[in-house]
XYZ file of C-alpha atoms in Angstrom:
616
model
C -27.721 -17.395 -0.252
C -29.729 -20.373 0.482
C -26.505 -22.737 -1.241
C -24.496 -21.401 1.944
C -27.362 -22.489 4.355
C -27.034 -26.055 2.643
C -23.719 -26.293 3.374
C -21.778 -25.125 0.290
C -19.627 -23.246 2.380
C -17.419 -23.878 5.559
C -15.317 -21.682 7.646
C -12.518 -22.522 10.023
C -15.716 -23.097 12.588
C -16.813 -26.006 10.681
C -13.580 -27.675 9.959
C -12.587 -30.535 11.949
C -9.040 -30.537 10.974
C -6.448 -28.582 12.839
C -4.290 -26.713 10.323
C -4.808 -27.382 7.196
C -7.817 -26.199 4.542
C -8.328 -29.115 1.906
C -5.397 -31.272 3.293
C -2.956 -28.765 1.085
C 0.031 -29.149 2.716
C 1.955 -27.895 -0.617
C 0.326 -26.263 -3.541
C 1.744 -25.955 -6.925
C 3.950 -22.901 -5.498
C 4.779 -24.861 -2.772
C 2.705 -23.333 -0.088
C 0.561 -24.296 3.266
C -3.108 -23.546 3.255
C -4.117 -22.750 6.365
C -7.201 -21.478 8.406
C -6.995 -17.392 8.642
C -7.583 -17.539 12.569
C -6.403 -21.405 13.800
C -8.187 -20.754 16.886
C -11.260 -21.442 15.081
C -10.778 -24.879 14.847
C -10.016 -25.725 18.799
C -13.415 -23.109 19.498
C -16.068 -23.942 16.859
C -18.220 -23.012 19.027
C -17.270 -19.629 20.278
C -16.769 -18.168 16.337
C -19.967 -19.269 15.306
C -21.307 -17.789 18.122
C -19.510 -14.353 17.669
C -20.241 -14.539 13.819
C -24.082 -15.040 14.704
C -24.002 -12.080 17.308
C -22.628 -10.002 14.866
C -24.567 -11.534 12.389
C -27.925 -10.150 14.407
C -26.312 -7.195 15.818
C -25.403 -5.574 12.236
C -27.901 -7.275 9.684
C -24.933 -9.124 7.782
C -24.938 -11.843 5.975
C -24.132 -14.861 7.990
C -21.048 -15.570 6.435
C -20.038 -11.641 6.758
C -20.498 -12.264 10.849
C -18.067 -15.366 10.740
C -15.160 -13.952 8.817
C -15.604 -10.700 10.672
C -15.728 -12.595 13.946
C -12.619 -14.494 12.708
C -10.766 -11.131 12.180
C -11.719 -10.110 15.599
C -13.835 -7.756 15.399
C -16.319 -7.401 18.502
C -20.185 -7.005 18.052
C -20.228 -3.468 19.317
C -17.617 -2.147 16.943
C -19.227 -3.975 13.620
C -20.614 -0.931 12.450
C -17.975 1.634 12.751
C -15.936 -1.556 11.155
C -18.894 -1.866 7.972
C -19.199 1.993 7.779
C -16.841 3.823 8.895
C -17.068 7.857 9.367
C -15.093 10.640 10.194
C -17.397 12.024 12.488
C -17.622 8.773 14.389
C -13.258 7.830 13.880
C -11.548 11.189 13.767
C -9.859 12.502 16.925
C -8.942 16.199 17.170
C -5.522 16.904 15.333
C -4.558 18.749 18.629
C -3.744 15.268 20.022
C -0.371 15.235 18.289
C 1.996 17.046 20.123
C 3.264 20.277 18.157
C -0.493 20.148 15.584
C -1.263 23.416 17.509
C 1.911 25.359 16.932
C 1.846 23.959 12.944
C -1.619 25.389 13.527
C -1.174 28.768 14.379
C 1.845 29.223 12.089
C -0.244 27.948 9.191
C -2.774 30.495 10.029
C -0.498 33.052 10.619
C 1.238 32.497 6.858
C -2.687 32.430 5.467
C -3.631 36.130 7.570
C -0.584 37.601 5.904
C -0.588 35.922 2.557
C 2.813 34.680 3.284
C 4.874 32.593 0.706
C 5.240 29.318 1.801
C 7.471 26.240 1.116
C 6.220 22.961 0.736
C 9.224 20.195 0.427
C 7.676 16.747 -0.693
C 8.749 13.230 -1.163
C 9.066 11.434 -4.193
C 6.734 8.414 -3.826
C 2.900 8.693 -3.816
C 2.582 9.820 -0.043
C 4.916 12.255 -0.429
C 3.342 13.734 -4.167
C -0.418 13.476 -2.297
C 0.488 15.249 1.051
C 2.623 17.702 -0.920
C -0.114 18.544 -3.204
C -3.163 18.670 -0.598
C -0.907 21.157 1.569
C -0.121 23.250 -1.240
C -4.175 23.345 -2.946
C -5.149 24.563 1.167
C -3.175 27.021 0.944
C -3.173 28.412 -2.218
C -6.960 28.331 -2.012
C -6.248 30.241 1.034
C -4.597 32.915 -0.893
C -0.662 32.128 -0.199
C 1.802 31.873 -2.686
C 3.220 28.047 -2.454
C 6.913 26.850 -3.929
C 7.108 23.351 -3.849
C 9.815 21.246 -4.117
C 10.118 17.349 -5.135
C 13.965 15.762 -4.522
C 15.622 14.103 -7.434
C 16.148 10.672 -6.218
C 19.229 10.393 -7.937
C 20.870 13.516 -6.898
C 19.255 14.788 -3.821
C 18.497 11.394 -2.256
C 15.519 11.435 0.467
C 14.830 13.877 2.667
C 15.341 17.902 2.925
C 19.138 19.175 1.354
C 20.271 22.981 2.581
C 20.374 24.024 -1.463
C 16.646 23.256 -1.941
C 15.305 24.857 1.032
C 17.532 27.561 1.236
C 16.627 28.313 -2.904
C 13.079 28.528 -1.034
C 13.925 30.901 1.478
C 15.965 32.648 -0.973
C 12.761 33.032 -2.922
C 10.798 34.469 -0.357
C 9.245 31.445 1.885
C 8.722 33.087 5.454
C 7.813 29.335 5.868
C 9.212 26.035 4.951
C 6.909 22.147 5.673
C 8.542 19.177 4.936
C 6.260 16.740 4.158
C 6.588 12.627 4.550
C 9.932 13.526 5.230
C 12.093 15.990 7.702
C 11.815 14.173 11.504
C 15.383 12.852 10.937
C 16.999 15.870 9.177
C 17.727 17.418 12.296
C 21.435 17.709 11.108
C 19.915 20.012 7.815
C 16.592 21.665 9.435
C 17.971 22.738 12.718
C 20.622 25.388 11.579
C 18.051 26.929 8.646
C 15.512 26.936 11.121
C 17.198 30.845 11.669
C 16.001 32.055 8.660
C 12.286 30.289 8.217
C 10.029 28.651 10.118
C 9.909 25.434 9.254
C 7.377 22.526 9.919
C 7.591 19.044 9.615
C 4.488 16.924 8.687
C 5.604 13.049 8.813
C 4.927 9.769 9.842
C 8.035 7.596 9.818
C 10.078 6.152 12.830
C 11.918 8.948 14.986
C 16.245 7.874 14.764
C 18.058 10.835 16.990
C 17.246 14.030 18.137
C 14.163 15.897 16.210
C 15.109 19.345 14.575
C 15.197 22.269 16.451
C 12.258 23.635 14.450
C 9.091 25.359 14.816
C 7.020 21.992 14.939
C 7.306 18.584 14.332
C 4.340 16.625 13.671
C 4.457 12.950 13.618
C 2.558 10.445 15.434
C 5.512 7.916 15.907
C 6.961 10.737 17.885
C 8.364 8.748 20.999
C 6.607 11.555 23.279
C 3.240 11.738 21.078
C 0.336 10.714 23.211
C -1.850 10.541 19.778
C -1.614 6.642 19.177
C -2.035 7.419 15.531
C 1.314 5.610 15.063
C -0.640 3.827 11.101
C -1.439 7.345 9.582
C 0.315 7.934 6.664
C 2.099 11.560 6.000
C -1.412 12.901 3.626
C -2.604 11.828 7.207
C -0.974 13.881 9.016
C -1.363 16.781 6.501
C -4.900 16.612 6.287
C -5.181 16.855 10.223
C -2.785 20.162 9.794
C -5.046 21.394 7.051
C -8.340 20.823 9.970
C -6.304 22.236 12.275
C -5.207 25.419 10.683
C -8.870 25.440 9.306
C -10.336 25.509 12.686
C -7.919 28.847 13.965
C -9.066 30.688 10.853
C -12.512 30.220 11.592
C -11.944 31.222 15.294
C -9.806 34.243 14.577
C -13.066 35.126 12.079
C -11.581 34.606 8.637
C -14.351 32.975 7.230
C -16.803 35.490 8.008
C -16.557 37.086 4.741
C -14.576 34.014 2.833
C -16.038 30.733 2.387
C -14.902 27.969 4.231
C -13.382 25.636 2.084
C -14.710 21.853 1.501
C -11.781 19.895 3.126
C -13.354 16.292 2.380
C -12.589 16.494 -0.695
C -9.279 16.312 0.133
C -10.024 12.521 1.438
C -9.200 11.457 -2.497
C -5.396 11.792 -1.600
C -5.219 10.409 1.792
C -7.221 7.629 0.401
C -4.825 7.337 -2.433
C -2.039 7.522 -0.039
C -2.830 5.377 2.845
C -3.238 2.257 0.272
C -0.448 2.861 -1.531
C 2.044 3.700 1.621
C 0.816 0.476 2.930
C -1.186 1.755 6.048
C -3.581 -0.649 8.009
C -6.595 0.078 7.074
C -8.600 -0.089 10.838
C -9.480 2.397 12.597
C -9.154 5.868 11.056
C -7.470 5.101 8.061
C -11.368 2.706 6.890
C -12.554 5.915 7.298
C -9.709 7.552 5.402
C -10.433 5.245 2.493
C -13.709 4.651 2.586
C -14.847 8.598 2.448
C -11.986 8.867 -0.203
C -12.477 6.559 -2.544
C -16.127 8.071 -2.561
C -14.644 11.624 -3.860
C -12.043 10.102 -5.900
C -15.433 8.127 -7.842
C -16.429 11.512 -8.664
C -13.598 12.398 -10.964
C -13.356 16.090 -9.907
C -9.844 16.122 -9.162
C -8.379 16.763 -12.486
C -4.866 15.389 -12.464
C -6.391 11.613 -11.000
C -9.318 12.003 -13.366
C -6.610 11.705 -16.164
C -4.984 9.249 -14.635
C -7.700 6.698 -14.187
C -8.590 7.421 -17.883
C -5.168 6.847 -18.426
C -5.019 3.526 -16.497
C -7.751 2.389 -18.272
C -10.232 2.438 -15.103
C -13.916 2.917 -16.340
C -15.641 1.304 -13.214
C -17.093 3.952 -11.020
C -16.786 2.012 -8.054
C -13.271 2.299 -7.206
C -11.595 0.443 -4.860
C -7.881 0.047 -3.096
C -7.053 -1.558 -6.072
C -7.725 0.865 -8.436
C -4.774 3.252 -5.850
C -2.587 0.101 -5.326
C -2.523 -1.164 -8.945
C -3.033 1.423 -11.531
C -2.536 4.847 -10.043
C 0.022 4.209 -7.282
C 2.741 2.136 -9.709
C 2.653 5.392 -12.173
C 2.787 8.431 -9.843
C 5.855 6.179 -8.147
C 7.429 5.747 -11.784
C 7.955 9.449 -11.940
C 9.730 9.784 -8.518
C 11.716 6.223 -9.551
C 13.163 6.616 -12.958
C 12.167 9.807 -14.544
C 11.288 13.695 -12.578
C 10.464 13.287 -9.234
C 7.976 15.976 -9.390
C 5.731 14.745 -12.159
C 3.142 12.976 -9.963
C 3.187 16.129 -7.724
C 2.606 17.972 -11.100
C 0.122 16.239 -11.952
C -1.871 16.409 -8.817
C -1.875 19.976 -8.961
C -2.961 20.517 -12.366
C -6.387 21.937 -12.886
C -5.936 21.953 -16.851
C -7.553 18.850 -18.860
C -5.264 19.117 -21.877
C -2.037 19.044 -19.699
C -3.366 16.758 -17.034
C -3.957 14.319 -20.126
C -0.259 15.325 -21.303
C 1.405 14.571 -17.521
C -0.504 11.416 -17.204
C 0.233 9.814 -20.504
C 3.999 10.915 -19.570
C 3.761 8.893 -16.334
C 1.935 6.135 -18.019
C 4.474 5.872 -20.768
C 7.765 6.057 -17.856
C 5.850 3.005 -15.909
C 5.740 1.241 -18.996
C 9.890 1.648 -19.276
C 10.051 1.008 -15.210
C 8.347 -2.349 -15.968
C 11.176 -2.938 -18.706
C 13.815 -1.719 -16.143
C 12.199 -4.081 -13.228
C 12.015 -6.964 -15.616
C 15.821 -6.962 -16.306
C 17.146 -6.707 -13.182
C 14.617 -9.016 -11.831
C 15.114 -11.832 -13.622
C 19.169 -11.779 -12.517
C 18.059 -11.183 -8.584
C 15.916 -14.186 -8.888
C 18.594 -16.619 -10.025
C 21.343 -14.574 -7.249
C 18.321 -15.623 -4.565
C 17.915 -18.997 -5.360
C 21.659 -19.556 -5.042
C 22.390 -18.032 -1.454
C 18.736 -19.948 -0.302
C 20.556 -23.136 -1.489
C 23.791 -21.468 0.738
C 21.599 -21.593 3.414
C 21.451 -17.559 4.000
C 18.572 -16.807 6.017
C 19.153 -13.066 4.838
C 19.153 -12.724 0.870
C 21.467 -9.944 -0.228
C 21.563 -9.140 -3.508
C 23.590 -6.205 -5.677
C 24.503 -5.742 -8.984
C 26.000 -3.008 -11.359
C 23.605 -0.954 -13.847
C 20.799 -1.398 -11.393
C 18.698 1.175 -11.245
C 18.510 2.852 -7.699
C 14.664 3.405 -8.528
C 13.339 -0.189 -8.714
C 15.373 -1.398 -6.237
C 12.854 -1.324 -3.662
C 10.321 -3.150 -6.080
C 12.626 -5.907 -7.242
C 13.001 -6.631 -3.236
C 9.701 -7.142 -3.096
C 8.631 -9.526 -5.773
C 12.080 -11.635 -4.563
C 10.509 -11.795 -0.548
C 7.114 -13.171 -2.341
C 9.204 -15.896 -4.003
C 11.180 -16.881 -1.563
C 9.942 -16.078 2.388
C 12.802 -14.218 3.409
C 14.045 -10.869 4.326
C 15.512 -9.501 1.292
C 18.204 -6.464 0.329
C 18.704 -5.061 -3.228
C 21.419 -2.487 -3.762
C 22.133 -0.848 -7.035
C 25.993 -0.581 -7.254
C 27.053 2.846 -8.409
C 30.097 4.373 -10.411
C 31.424 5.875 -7.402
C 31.794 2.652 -5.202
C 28.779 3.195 -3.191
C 25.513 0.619 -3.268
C 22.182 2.293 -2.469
C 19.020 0.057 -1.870
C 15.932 -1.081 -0.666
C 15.309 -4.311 1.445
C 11.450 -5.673 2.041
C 10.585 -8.321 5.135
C 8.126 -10.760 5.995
C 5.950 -11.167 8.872
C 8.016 -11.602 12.060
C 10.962 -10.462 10.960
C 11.892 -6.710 12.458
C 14.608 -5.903 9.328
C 14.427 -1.967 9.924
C 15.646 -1.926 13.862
C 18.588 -4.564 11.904
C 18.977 -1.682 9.302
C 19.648 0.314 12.057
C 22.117 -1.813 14.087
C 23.935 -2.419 10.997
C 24.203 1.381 10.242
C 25.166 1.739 14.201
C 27.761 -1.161 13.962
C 29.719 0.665 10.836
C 28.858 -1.589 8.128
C 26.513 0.788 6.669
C 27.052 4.515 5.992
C 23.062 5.234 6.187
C 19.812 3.280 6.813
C 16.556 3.218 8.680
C 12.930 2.120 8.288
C 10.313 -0.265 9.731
C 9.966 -3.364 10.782
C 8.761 -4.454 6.738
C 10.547 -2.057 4.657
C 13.936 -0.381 4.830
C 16.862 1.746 3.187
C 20.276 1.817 3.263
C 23.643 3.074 1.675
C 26.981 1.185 2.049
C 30.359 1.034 0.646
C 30.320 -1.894 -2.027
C 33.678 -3.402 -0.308
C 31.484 -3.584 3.265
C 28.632 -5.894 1.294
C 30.389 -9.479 2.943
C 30.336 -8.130 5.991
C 26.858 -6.954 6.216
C 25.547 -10.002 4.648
C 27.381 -11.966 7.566
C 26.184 -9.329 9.987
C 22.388 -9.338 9.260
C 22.795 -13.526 8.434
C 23.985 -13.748 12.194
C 21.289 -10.953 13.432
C 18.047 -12.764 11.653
C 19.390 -15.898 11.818
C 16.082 -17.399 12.829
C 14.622 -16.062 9.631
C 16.255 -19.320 8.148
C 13.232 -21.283 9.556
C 10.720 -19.762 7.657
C 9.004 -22.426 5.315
C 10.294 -21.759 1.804
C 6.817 -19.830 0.559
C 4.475 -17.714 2.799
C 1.249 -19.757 3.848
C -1.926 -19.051 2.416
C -4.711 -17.825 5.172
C -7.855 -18.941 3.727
C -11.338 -18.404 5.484
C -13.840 -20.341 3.350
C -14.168 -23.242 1.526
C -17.282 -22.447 -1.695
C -18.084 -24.793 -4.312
C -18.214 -23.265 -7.860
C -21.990 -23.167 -7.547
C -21.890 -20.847 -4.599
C -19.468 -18.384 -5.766
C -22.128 -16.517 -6.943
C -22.398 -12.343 -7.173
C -24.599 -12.485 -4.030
C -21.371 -14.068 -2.134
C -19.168 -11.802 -3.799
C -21.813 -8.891 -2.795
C -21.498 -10.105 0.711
C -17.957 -10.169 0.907
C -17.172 -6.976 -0.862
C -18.856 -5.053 2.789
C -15.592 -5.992 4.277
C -14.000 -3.437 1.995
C -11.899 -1.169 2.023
C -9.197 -3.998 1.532
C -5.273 -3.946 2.213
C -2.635 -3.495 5.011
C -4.670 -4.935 8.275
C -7.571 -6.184 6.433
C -6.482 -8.578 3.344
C -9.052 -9.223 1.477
C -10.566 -12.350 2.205
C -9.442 -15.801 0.244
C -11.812 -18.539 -0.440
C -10.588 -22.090 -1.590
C -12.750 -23.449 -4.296
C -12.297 -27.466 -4.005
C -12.123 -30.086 -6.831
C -12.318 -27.430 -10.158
C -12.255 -28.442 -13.509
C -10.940 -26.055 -15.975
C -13.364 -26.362 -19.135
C -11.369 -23.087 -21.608
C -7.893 -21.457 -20.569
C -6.922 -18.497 -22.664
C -4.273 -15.910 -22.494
C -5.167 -12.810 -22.728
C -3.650 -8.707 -22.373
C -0.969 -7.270 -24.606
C 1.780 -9.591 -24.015
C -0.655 -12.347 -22.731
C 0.598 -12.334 -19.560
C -2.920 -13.041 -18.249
C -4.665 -17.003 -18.027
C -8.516 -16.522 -18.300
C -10.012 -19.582 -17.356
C -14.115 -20.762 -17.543
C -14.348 -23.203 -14.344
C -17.177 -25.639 -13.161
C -17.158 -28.249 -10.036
C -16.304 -31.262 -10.387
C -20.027 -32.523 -10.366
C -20.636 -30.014 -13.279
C -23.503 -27.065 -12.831
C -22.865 -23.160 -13.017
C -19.815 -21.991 -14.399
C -17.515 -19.039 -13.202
C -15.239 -17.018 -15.135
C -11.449 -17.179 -12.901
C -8.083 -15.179 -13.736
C -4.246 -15.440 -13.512
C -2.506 -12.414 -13.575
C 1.184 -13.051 -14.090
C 1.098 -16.152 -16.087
C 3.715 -16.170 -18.108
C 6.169 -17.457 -15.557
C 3.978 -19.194 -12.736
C 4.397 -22.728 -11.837
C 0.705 -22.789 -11.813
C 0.230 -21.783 -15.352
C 1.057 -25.366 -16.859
C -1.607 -27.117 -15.078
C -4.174 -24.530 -15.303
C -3.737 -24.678 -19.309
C -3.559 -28.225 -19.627
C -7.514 -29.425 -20.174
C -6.436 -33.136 -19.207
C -5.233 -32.355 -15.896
C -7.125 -33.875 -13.081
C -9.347 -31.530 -10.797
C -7.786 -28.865 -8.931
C -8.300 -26.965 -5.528
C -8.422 -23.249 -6.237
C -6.952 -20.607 -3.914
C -7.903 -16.643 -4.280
C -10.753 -13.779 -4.184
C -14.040 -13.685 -5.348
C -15.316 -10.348 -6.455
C -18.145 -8.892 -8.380
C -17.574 -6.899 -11.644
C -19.675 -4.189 -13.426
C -19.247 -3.875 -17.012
C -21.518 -1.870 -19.078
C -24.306 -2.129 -16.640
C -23.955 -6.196 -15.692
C -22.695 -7.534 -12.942
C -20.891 -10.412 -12.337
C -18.948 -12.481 -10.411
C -15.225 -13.197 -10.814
C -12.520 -15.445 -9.286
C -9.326 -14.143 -9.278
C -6.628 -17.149 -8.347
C -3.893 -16.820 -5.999
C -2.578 -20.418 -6.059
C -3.631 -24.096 -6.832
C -2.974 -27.473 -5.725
C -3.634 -30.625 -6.976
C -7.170 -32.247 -5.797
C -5.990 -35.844 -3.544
């Protein structure tokens, strides 16, 4: 580390300009780099001071204390930040209003070796929080029917034929999970002939059902403040819960009590892939997960990392975010909604390997499906951005209703703005998905849209939404939500880049990429931190992957010295990719993450670019 004492490095607490990291005032994609926390730059002095407390106070790395001091994170809450627990994070599940009652029923359904219903959602929170429920209590002796929605036919959310073909089949007891607090108008009059439970985390629209419980820490009258737990959450707080009556009321006395961390591989997988912030709880969530999930004894994920290609036993939110989350969604999106849950249950290596080449080979054909419609919604984007729409609206027929939601999301990367995509069905209807950006609250304009009558259903958060309209009411939404987020029409044309270091090639070294790994668990609340590498040469460029879709590049500084290996993922149609290939090109500032990488037994250091900009 001595090259950062020397002054390889700087930090927004060195920088004596105001804004701007490297004078980049418009990259090759036409973004702003700017200091993570601008503050830093009118109070040098108080970040290096908080870095250097923190620095002492935990045993970091110096350049550890800055960035975490630059994220705002206090001395005396560094190490519950570095090494999170759930002894030291976890509150008791009691705190959400109802936990007890879900409690005791739970209990009750395990002391009588009732059947129970578990109705799941068809994305990966909904699949993991199904399929930890259901393992509790099957290991507790109950019979469990579960039940995934086709997205196609069913929609979201509970229907009266599935749970009443539950009831019908014996459940005494019927949890929704990630799903249920807004089906009052469906729970509430089968709530007569089961008990049912909800166990959820999404925004509360209406009266809740008229049920046994309702669990959900966004609850308007939940004192619990767990409002960023994710629905495998709030189902592995139940399963404490309903552990800790059993063990009161003496069931374990001649049973043994069942090992409920190593249920922390699904909430892990969950919380990253449901976008949670990981602070708090949730580090501890992920962090204690990703530890179980290394050891490959769930069966199901085991065949899925194999599967995904994933050989490095230190797994990380990327490994849930990029390679298992995308394929237990492509079940639920264009295929059986219930593979992923399938798969998580499955205890057999022959037919885990069998379910997760299935959901391997249906990604592969929701990556076709994506790429088709995406290319269209692009050039429909561009158009009403040149309009001037500050709202970008986009439908189209033969659209699949599945990767809606994903297509919205690469489209807000592109271009800054809130974004809708609705697939356009036979019937005259449009269902979609719309995706936001920072500042902008789309899912309360979801909901006024849905209130004002141009939508027949929607609802969400402030960053992600649904919605169902008739396709003759499309004009006047558009004008509706144009008129509503009209100051989303400011927004510069691509997202700024938050960068909080400046390293030469040199100093990007596996020690720094050691260093900066401790930060880790990385996603929703805690991006992983970018580093600007200034004045690169690119010395080899080669694509590589099966359609050669990724740039490999061998870099050095401009002075020469050590070289570092640095990677484009996406390639083929970046505006970066020209440059980056082109060996005569003059040196380049470097935007993106610096990791270290194990492969068979060596470790090194990687750079893994975000965006570039010409060197002034």
């Amino acid at each position: 580390m001595g090259g950062l004492a020397d002054g390889l490095l700087a930090t927004a607490a060195d920088s004596t300009d105001d804004a701007l990291v490297l004078g980049v005032s418009s990259s090759l994609t036409g973004r702003r780099w700017l200091w993570r926390d601008p503050s830093a730059t009118r109070d040098a002095g108080r970040t290096a001071r908080m870095g250097m407390a923190i620095m002492q106070q935990a045993g970091v790395p110096e350049i550890v204390g800055r960035m975490l001091a630059m994220r705002g994170i206090a001395p005396e809450v560094v190490q519950d930040f570095l090494t999170p627990t759930l002894r030291a994070l976890m509150p008791d599940p009691a705190g959400m209003i109802d936990m007890d009652k879900a409690a005791q029923r739970l209990a009750q359904a395990v002391t009588a070796s009732e059947t129970v219903g578990v109705f799941g959602d068809y994305d990966v929170d909904g699949a993991c929080s199904a399929a930890l429920l259901t393992h509790f209590l099957r290991q507790m002796g109950c019979r469990v029917i579960t039940h995934v929605p086709d997205r196609m036919n069913e929609g979201y959310g509970p229907n009266t034929p599935a749970i009443e073909a539950m009831i019908d089949d014996g459940a005494g007891v019927i949890v929704c999970v990630d799903c249920g607090t807004a089906a009052s108008d469906i729970l509430s009059p089968l709530s007569a002939r089961a008990d049912i439970i909800v166990l959820d985390h999404h925004k509360v629209q209406g009266d809740l059902p008229r049920i046994t419980a309702t669990v959900n820490p966004n609850r308007l009258d939940c004192p619990s403040r767990l409002h960023g737990a994710c629905a495998a959450a709030v189902a592995f707080m139940a399963v404490v819960a309903t552990a800790g009556v059993l063990r009161r009321e003496g069931w374990f006395e001649t049973r043994p009590m069942p090992q409920l961390m190593d249920y922390l591989d699904l909430v892990a997988l969950a919380s990253v892939c449901d976008v949670m912030p990981l602070t708090g709880l949730n580090r501890a969530f992920v962090t204690q997960g990703m530890k179980i999930m290394a050891r490959r004894q769930r069966t199901g994920l085991n065949a899925l990392l194999d599967v995904s290609g994933v050989t490095d036993d230190r797994l990380s939110s990327s490994t849930c975010g990029f390679a298992l989350g995308p394929r237990i969604n492509a079940g639920g999106r264009i295929a059986e909604s219930g593979l992923g849950l399938e798969l998580l249950l499955c205890e057999d290596a022959l037919e885990a390997r069998r379910l997760a080449e299935r959901l391997d080979a249906v990604n592969r054909r929701r990556q076709t499906v994506e790429g088709d419609i995406l290319d269209i919604a692009m050039d429909m984007a561009a158009r009403q951005r040149e309009e001037g729409h500050p709202v970008l609206l986009l439908c189209g027929r033969d659209w699949h209703p599945g990767v809606v939601g994903i297509v919205a999301g690469r489209v807000k990367e592109k271009f800054n703005r809130p974004v809708l995509v609705g697939a356009m069905l036979e019937d005259g209807t449009v269902k979609g998905s719309a995706r936001s950006v920072p500042g902008i609250d789309l899912g309360t304009a979801i909901i006024a849209a849905r209130q004002a009558g141009h939508l027949t259903s929607g609802g969400g958060h402030a960053m992600a939404a649904g919605f169902g309209l008739n396709a003759g009411d499309i004009p006047a939404l558009h004008t509706f939500l144009d008129e509503r987020l009209s100051h989303a029409a400011a927004l510069p044309d691509a997202v700024d880049l938050c960068i909080e270091g400046v390293v030469g090639v040199a100093a990007a070294t596996v020690e720094l990429a050691t260093d900066i790994g401790r930060l880790a668990p990385f996603g929703a609340g805690n991006d992983e931190p970018l580093l600007a590498l200034p004045r690169v040469r690119i010395l080899r460029a080669d694509r590589i992957g099966r359609e050669g879709n990724t740039l490999r590049l061998l870099i050095e500084g401009e002075g020469g010295g050590p070289r570092l290996k640095a990677l484009l993922f996406r390639a083929g149609d970046n505006p970066m990719t020209p440059v980056l290939e082109d060996r005569n090109a003059p040196p380049v500032h470097l935007a993106g993450w610096l990791q270290a990488q194990t492969w068979n037994g060596r470790t090194t250091a990687s750079f893994f670019i975000r965006d570039a900009a010409f060197a002034n």
